[in-house]
mmCIF file of N, CA and C in Angstrom:
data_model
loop_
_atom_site.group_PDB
_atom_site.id
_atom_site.type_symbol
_atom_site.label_atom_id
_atom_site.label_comp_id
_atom_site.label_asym_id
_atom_site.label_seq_id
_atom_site.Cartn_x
_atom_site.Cartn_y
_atom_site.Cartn_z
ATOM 1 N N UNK A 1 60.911 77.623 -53.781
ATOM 2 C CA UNK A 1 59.954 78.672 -54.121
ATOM 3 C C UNK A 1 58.640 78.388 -53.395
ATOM 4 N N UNK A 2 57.938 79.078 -52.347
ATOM 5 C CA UNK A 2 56.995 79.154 -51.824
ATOM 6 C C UNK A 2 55.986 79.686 -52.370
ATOM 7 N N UNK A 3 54.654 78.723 -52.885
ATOM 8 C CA UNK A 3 53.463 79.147 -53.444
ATOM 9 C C UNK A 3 52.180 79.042 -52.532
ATOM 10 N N UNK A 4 51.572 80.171 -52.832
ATOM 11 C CA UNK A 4 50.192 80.153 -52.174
ATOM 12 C C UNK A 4 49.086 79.407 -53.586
ATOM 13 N N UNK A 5 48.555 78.887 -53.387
ATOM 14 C CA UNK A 5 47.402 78.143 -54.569
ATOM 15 C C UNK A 5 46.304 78.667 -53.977
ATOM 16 N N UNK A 6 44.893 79.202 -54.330
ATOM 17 C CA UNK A 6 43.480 79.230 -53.959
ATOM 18 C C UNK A 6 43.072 78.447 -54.896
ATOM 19 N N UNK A 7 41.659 77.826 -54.361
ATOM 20 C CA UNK A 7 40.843 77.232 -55.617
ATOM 21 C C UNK A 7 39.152 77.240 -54.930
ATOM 22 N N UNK A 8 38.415 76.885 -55.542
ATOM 23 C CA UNK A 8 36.881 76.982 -55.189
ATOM 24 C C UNK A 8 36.263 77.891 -55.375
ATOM 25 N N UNK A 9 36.809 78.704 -55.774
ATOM 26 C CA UNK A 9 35.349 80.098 -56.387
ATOM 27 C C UNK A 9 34.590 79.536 -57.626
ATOM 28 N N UNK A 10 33.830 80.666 -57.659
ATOM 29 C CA UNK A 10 32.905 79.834 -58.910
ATOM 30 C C UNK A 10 31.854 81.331 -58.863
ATOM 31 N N UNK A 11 30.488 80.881 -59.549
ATOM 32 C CA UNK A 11 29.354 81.414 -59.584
ATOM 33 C C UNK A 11 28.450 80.881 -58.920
ATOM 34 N N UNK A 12 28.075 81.774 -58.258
ATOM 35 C CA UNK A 12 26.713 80.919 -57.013
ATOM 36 C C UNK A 12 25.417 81.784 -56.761
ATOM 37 N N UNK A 13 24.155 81.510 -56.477
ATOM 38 C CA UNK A 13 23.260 82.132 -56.698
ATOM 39 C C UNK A 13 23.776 82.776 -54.762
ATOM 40 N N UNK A 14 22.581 83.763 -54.349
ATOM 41 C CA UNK A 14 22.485 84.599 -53.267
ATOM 42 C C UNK A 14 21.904 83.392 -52.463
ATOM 43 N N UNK A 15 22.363 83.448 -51.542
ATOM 44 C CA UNK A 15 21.961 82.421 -50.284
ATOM 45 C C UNK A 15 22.575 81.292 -50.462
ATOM 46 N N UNK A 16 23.687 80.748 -51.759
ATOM 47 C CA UNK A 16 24.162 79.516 -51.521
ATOM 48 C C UNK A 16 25.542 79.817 -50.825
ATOM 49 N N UNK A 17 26.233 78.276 -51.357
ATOM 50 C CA UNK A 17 27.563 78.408 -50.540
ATOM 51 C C UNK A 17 28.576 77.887 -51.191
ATOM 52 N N UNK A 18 29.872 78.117 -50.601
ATOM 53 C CA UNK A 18 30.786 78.341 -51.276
ATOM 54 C C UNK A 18 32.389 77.806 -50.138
ATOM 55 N N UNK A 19 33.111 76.608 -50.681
ATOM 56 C CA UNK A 19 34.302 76.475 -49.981
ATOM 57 C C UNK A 19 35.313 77.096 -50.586
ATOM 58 N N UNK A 20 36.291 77.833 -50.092
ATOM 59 C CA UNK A 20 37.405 78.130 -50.855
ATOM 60 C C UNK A 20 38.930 77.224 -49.741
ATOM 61 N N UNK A 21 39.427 77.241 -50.768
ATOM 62 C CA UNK A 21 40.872 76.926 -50.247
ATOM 63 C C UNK A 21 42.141 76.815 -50.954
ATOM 64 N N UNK A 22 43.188 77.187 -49.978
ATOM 65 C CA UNK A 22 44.168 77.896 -50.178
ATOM 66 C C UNK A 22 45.508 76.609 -49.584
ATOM 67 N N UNK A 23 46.433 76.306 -50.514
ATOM 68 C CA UNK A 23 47.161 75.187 -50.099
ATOM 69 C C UNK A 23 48.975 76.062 -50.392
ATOM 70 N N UNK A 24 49.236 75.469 -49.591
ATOM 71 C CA UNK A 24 51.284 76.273 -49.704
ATOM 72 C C UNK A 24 51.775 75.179 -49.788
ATOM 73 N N UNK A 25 52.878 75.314 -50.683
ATOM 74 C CA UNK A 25 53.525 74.136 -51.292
ATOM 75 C C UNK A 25 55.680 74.857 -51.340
ATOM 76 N N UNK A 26 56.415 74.399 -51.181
ATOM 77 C CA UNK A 26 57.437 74.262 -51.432
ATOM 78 C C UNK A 26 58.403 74.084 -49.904
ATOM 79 N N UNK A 27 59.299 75.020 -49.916
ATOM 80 C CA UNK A 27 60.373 75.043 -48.561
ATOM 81 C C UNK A 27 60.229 76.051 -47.542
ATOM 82 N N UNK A 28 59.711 75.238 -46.555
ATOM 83 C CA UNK A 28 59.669 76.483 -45.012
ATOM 84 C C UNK A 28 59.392 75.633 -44.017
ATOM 85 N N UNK A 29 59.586 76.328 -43.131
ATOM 86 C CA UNK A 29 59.146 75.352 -41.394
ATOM 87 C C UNK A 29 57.879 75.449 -41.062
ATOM 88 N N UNK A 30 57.440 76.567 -41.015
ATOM 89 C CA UNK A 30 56.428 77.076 -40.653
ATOM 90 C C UNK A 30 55.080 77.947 -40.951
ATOM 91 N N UNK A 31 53.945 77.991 -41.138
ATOM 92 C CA UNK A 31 53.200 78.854 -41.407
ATOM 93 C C UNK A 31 52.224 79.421 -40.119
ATOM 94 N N UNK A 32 52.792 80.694 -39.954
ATOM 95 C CA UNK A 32 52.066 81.559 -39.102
ATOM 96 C C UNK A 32 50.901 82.014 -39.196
ATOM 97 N N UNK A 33 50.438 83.349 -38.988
ATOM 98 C CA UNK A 33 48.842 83.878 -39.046
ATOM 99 C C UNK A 33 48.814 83.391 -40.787
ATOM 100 N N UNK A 34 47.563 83.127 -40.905
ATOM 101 C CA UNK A 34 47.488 82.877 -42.573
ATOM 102 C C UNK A 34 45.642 83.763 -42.531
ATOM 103 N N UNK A 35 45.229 84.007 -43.802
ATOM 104 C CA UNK A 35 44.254 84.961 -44.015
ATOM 105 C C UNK A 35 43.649 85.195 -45.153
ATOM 106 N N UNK A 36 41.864 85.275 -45.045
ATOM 107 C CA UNK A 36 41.735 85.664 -46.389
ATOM 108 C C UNK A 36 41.436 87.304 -46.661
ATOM 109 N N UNK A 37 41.387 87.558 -47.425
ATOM 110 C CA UNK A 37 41.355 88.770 -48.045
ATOM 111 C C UNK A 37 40.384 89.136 -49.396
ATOM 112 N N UNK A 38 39.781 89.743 -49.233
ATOM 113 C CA UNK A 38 38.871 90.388 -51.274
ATOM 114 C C UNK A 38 38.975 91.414 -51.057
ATOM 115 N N UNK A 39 38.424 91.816 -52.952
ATOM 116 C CA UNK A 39 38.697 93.077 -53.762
ATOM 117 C C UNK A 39 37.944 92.999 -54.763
ATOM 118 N N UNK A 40 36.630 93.993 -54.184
ATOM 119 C CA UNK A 40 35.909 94.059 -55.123
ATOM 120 C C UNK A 40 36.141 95.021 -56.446
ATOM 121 N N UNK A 41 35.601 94.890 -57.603
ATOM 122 C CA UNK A 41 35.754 95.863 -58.499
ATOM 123 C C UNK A 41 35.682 97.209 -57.824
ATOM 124 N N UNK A 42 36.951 98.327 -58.284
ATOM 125 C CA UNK A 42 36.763 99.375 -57.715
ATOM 126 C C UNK A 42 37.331 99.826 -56.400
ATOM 127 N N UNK A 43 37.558 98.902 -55.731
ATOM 128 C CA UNK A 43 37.466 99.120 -54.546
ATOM 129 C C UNK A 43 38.342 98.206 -53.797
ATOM 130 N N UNK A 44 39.230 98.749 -52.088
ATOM 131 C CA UNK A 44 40.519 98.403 -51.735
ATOM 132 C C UNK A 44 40.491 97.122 -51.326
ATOM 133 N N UNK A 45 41.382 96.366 -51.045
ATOM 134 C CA UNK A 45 41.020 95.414 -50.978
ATOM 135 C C UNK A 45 41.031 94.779 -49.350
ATOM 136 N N UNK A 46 39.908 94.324 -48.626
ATOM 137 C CA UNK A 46 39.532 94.190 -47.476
ATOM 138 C C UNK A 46 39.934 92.481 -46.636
ATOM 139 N N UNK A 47 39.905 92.900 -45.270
ATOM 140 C CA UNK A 47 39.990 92.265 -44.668
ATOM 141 C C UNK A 47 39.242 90.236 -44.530
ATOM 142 N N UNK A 48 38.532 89.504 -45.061
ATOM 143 C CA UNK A 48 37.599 88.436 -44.795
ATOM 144 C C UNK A 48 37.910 88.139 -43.531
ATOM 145 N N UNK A 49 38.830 87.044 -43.193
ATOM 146 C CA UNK A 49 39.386 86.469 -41.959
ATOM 147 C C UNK A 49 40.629 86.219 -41.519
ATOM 148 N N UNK A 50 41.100 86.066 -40.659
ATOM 149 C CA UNK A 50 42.730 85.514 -40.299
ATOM 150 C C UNK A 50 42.372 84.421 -39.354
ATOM 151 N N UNK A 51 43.103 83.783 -39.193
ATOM 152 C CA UNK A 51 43.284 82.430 -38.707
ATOM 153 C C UNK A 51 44.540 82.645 -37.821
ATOM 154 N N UNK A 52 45.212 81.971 -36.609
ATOM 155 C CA UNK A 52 46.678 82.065 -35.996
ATOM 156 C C UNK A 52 47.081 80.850 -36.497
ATOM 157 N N UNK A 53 48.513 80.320 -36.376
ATOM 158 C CA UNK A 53 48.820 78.951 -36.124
ATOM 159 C C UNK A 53 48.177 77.837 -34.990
ATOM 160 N N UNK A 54 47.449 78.544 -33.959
ATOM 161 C CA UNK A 54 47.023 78.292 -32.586
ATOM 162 C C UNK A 54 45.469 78.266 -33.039
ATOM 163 N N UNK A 55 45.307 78.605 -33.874
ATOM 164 C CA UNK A 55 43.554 78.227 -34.485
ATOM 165 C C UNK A 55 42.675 79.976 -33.450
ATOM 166 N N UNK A 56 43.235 80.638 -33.347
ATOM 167 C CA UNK A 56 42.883 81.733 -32.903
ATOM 168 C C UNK A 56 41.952 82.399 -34.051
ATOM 169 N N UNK A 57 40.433 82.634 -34.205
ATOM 170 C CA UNK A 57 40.524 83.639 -35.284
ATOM 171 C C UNK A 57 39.779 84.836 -35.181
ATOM 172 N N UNK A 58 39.524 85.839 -36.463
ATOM 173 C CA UNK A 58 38.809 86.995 -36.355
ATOM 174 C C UNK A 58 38.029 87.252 -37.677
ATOM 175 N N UNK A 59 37.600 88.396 -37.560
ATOM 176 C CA UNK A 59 36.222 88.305 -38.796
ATOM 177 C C UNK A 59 36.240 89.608 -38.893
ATOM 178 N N UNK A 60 35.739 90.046 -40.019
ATOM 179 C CA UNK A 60 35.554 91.586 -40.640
ATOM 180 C C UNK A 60 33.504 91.111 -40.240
ATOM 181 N N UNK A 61 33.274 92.580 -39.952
ATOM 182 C CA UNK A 61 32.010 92.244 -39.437
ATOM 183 C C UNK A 61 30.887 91.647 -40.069
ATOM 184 N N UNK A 62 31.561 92.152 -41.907
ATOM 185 C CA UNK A 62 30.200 91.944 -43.081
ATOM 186 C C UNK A 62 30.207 90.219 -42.724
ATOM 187 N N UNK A 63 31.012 89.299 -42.730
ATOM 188 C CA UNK A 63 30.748 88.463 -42.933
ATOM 189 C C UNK A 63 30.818 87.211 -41.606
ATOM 190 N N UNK A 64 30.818 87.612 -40.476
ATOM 191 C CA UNK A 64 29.917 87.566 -38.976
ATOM 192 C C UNK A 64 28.812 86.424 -38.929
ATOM 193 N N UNK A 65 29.238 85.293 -38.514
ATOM 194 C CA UNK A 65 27.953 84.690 -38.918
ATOM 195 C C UNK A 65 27.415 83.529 -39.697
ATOM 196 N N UNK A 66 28.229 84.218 -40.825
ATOM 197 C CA UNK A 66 28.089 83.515 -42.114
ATOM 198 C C UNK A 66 29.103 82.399 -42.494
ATOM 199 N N UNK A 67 30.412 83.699 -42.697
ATOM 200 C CA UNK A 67 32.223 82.588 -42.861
ATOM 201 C C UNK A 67 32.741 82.151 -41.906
ATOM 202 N N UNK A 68 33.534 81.058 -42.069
ATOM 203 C CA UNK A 68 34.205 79.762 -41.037
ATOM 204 C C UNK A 68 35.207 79.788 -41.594
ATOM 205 N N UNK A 69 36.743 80.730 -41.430
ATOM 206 C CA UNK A 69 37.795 80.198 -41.585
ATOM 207 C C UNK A 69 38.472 79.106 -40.727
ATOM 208 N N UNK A 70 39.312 78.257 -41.293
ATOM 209 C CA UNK A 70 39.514 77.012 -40.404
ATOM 210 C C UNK A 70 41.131 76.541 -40.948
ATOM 211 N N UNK A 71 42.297 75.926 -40.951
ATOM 212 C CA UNK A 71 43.087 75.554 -41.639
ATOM 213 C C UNK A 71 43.665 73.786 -41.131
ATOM 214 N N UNK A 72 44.024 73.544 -41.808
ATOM 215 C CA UNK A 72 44.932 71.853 -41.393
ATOM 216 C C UNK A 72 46.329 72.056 -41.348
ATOM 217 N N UNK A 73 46.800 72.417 -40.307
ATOM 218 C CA UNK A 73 48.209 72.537 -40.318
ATOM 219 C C UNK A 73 49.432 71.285 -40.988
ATOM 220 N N UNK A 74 48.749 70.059 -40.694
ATOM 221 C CA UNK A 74 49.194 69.115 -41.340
ATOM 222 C C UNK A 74 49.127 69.123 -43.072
ATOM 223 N N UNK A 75 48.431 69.711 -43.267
ATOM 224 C CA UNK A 75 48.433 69.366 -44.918
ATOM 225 C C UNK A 75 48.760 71.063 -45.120
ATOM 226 N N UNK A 76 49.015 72.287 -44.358
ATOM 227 C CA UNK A 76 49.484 73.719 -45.108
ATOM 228 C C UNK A 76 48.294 74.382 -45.784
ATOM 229 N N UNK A 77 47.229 73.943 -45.473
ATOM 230 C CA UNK A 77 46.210 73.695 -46.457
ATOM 231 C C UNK A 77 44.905 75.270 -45.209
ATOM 232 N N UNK A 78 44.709 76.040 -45.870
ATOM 233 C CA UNK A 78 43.444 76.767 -45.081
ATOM 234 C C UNK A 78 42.333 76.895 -46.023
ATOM 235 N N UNK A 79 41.438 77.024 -45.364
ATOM 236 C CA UNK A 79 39.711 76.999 -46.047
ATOM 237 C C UNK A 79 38.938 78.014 -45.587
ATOM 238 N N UNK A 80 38.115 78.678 -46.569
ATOM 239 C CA UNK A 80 36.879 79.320 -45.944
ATOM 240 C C UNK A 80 35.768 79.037 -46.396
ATOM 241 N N UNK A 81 34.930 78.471 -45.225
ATOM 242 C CA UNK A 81 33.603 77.804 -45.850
ATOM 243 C C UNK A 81 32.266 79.471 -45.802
ATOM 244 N N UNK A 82 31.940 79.745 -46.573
ATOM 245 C CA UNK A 82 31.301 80.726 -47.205
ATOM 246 C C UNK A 82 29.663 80.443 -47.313
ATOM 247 N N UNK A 83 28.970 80.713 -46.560
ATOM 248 C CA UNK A 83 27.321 80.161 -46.745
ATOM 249 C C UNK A 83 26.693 81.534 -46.603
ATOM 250 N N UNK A 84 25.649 81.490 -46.565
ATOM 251 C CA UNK A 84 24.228 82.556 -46.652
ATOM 252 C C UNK A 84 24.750 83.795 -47.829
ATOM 253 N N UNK A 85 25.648 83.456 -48.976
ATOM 254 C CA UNK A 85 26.032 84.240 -49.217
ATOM 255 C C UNK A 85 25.148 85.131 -49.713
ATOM 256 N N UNK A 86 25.884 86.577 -50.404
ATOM 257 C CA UNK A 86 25.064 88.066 -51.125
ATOM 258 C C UNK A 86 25.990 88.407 -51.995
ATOM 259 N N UNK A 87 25.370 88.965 -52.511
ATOM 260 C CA UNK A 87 25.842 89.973 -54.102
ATOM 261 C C UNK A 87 26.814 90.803 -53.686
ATOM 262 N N UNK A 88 26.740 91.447 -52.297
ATOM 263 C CA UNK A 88 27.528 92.004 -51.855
ATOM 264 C C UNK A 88 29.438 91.098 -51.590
ATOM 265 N N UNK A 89 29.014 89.650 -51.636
ATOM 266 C CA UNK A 89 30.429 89.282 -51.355
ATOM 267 C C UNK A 89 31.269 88.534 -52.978
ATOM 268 N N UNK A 90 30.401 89.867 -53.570
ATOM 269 C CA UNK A 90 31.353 89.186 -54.772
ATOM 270 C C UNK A 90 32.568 89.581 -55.062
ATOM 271 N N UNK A 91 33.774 89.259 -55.304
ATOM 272 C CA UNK A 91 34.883 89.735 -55.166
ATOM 273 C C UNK A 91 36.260 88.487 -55.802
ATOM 274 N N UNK A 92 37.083 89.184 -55.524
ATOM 275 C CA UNK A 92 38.562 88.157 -55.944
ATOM 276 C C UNK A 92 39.212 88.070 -54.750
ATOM 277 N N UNK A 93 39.017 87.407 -54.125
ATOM 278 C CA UNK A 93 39.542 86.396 -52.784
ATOM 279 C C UNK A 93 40.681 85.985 -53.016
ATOM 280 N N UNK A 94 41.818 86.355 -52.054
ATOM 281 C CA UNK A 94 43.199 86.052 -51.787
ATOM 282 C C UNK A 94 43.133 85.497 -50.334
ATOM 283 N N UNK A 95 44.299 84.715 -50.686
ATOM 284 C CA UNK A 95 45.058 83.895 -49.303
ATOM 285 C C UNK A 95 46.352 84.916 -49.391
ATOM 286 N N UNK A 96 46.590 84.492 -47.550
ATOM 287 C CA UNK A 96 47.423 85.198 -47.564
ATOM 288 C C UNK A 96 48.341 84.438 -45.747
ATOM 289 N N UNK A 97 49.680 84.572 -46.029
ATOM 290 C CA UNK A 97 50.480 83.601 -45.453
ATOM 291 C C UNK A 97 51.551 83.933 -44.607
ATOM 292 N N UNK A 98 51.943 84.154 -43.435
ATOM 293 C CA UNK A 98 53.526 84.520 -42.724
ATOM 294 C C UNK A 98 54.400 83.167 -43.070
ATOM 295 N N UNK A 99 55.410 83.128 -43.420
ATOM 296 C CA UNK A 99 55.947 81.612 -43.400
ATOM 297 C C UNK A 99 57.290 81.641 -43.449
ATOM 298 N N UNK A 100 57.403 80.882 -42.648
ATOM 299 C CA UNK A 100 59.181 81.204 -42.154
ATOM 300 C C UNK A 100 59.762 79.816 -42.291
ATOM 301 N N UNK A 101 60.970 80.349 -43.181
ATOM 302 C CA UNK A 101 61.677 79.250 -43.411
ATOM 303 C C UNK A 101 63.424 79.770 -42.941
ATOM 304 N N UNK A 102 64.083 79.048 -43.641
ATOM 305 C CA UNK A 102 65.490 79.156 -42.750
ATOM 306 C C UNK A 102 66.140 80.249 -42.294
ATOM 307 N N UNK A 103 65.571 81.078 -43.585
ATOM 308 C CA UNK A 103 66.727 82.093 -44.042
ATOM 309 C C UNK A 103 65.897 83.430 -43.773
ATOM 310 N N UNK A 104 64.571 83.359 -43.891
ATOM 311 C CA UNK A 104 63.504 84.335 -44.134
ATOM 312 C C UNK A 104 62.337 84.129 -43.227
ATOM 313 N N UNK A 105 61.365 84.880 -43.740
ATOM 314 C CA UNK A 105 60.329 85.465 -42.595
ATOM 315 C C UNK A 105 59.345 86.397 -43.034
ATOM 316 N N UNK A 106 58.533 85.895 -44.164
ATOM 317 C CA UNK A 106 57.883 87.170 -45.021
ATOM 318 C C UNK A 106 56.324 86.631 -45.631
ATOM 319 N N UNK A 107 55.383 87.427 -45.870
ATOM 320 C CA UNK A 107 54.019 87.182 -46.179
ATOM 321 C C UNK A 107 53.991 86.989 -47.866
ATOM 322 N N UNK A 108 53.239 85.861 -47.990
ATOM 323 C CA UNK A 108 53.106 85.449 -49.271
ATOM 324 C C UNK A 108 51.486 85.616 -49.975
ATOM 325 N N UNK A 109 51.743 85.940 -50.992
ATOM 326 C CA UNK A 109 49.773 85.972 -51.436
ATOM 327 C C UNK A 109 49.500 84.944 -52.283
ATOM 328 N N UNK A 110 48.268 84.459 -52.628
ATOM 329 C CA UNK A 110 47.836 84.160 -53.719
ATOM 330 C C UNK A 110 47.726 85.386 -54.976
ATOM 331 N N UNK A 111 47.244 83.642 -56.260
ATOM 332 C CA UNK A 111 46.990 85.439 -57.089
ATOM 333 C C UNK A 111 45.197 85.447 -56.800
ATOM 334 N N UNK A 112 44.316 84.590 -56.326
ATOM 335 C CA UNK A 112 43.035 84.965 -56.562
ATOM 336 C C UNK A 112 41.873 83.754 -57.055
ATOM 337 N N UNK A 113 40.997 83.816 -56.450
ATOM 338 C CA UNK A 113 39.789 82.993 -57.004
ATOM 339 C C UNK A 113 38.200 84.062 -57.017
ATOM 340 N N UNK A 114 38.143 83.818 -57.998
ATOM 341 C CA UNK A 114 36.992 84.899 -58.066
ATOM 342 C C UNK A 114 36.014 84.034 -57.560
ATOM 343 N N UNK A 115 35.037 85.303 -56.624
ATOM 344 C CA UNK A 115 33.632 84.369 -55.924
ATOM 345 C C UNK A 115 32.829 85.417 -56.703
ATOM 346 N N UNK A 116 31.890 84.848 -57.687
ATOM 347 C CA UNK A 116 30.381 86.073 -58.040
ATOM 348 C C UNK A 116 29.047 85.340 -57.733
ATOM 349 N N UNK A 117 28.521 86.205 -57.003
ATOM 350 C CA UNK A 117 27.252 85.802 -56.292
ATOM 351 C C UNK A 117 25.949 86.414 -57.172
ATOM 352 N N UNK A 118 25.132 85.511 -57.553
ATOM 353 C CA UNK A 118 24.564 86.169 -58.128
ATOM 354 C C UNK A 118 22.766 86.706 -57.566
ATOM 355 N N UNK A 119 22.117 87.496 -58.104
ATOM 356 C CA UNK A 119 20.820 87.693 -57.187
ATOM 357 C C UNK A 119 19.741 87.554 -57.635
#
């Protein structure tokens, strides 16, 4: 059984910072593009960052600047280090995973770490 884990959200004032990370645990070969994702109250749930296996990455524009997705392929393990944050990036943050194992070949989620920023 292949699990996505997040952990590190919390409550943080506006302008602090914030690590999150996201660890996969059970049977597969491989983990491909991996990614974070939020969802704010109300509203769909958006892009943060993707990462490749090749350390390739990309950024949704709000957060440009600010977030550093990064992962350790050795430990399965991805992070997003989160600084200058805003009120605006408060949300429930998902990981998100391609991971191919023998038989299969399919995207896995977390369930969520809430980040609330406060102002």
């Amino acid at each position: 059984q292949v699990q996505l884990v997040e952990s590190g959200g919390g409550l943080v004032q506006a302008g602090g910072s914030l690590r999150l990370s996201c660890a996969a645990s059970g049977r597969f070969f491989k983990i491909n593009d991996m990614g974070w994702y939020r969802q704010a109250p109300g509203k769909q749930r958006e892009l943060v960052a993707r990462i490749s296996s090749g350390g390739s990455t990309n950024y949704a524009d709000s957060v440009k600047g600010r977030f550093t997705i990064s992962r350790d392929n050795a430990k399965n393990t991805m992070y997003l280090q989160m600084n200058s944050l805003k009120p605006e990036d408060t949300a429930v943050y998902y990981c998100n995973a391609r991971i191919v194992g023998a038989i299969f070949e399919r995207d896995y989620w977390g369930l969520g770490t809430q980040v609330t920023v406060s102002s």
